[in-house]
PDB file of C-alpha atoms in Angstrom:
ATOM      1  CA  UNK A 196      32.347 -57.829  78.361  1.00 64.00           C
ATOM      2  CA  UNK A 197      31.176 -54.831  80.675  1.00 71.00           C
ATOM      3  CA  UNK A 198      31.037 -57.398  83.458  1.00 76.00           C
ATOM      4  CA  UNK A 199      35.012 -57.786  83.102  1.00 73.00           C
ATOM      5  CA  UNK A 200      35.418 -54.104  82.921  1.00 80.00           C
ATOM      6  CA  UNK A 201      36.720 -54.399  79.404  1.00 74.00           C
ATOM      7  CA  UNK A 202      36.183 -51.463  77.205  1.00 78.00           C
ATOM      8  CA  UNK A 203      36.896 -51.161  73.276  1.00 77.00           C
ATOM      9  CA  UNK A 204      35.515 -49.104  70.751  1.00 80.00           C
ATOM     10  CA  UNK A 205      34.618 -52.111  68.074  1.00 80.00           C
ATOM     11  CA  UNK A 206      35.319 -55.595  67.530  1.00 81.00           C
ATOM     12  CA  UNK A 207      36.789 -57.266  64.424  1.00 81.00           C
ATOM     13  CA  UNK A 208      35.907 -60.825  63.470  1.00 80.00           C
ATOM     14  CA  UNK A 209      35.878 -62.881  60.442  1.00 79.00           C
ATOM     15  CA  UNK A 210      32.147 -63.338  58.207  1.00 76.00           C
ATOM     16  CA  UNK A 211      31.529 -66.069  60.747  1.00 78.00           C
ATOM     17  CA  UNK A 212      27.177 -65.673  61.556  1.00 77.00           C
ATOM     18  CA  UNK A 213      27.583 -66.242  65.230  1.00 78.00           C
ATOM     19  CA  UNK A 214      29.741 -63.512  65.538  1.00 76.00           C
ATOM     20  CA  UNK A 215      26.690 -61.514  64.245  1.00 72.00           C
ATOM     21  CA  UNK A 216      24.550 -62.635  66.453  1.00 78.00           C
ATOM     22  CA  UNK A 217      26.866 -62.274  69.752  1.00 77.00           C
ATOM     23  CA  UNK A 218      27.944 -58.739  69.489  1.00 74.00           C
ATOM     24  CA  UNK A 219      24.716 -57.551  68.424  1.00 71.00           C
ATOM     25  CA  UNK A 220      25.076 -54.390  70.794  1.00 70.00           C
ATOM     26  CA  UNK A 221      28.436 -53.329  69.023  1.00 74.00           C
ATOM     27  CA  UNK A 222      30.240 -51.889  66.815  1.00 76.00           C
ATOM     28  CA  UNK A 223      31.015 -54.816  64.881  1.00 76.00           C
ATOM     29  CA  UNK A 224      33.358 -55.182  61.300  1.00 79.00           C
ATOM     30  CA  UNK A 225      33.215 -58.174  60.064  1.00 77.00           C
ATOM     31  CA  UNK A 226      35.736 -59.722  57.228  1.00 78.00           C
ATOM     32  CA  UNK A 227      39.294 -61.238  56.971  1.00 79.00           C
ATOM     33  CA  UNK A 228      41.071 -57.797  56.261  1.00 79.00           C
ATOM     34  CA  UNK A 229      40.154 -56.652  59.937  1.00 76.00           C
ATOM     35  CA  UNK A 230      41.323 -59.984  61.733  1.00 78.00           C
ATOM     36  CA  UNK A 231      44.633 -60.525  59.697  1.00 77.00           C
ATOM     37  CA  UNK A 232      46.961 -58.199  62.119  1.00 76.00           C
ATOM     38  CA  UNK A 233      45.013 -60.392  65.191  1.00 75.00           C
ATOM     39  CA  UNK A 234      46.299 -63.276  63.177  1.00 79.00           C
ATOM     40  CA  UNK A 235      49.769 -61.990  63.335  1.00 79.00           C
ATOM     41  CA  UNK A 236      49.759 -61.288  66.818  1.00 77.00           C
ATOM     42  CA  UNK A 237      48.767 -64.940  67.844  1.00 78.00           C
ATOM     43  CA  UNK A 238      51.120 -66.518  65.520  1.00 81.00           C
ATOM     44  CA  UNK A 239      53.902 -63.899  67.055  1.00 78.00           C
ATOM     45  CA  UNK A 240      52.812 -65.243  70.306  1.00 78.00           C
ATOM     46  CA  UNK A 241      52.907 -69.213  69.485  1.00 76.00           C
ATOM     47  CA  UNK A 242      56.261 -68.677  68.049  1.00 76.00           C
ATOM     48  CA  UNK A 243      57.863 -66.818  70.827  1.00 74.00           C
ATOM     49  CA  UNK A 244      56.064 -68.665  73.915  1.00 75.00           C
ATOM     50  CA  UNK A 245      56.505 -72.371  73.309  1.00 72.00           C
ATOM     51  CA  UNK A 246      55.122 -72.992  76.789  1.00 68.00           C
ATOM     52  CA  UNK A 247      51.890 -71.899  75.097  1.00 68.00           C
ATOM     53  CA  UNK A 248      51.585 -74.090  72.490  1.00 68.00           C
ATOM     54  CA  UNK A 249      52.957 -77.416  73.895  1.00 66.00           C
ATOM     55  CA  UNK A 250      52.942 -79.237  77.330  1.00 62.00           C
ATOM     56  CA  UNK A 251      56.313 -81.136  76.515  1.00 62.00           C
ATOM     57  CA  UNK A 252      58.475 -78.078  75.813  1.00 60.00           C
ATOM     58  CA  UNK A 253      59.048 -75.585  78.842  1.00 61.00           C
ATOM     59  CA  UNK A 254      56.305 -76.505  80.461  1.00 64.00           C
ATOM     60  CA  UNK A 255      56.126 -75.630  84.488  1.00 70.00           C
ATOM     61  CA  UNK A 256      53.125 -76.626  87.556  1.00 76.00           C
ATOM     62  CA  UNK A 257      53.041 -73.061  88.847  1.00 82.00           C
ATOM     63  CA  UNK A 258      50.486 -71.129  86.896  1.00 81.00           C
ATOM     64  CA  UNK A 259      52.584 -67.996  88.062  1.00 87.00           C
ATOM     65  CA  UNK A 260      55.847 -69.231  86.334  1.00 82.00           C
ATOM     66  CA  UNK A 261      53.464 -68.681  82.713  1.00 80.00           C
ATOM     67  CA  UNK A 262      52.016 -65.545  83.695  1.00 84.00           C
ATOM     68  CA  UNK A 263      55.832 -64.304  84.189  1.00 86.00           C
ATOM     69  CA  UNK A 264      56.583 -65.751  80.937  1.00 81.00           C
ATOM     70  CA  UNK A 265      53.835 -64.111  79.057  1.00 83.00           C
ATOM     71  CA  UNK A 266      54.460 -60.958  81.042  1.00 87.00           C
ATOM     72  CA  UNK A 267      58.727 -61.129  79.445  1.00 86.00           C
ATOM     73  CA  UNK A 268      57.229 -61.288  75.813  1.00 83.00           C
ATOM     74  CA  UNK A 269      54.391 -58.697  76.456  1.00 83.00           C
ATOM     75  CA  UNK A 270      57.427 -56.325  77.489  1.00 87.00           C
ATOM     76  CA  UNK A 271      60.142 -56.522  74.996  1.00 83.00           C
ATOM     77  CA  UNK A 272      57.210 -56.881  72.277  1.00 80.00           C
ATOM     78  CA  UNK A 273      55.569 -53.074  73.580  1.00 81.00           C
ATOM     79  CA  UNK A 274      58.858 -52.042  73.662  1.00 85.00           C
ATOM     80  CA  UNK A 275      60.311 -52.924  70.192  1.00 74.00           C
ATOM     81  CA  UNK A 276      62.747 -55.480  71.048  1.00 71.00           C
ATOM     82  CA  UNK A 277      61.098 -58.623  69.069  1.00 58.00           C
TER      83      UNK A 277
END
């Protein structure tokens, strides 16, 4: 995760051992009460961006055409709007 340049200040994950084992290093809380509002953000997502979820519905070639896409939800979700 330092490689990617990706800071956070602990991770969240359900009782699952090789969790454990991976983030060894961090701050780590483990248990379903920490990962239900990551839960509800993927769900949010798979319900708003179809083009995530299957390759018959809104589907495009250009990988920039999804980025775009995700970058429209990301927005109007920060901003309140969904």
């Amino acid at each position: 995760m330092k490689k990617l340049g990706v800071s956070f200040d602990e991770i969240c994950t359900d009782n699952w051992e090789a969790f454990a084992s991976v983030f060894q290093e961090y701050t780590h809380k483990a248990g379903k009460k920490y990962t239900t509002d990551i839960e509800g953000n993927n769900t949010l997502l798979r319900h708003r961006i179809r083009r995530a979820v299957r390759k018959t519905c809104c589907f495009s070639k250009k990988f920039e055409n999804h980025i775009k896409a995700f970058e429209i939800v990301f927005f109007y979700i920060n901003f309140g709007w969904i």
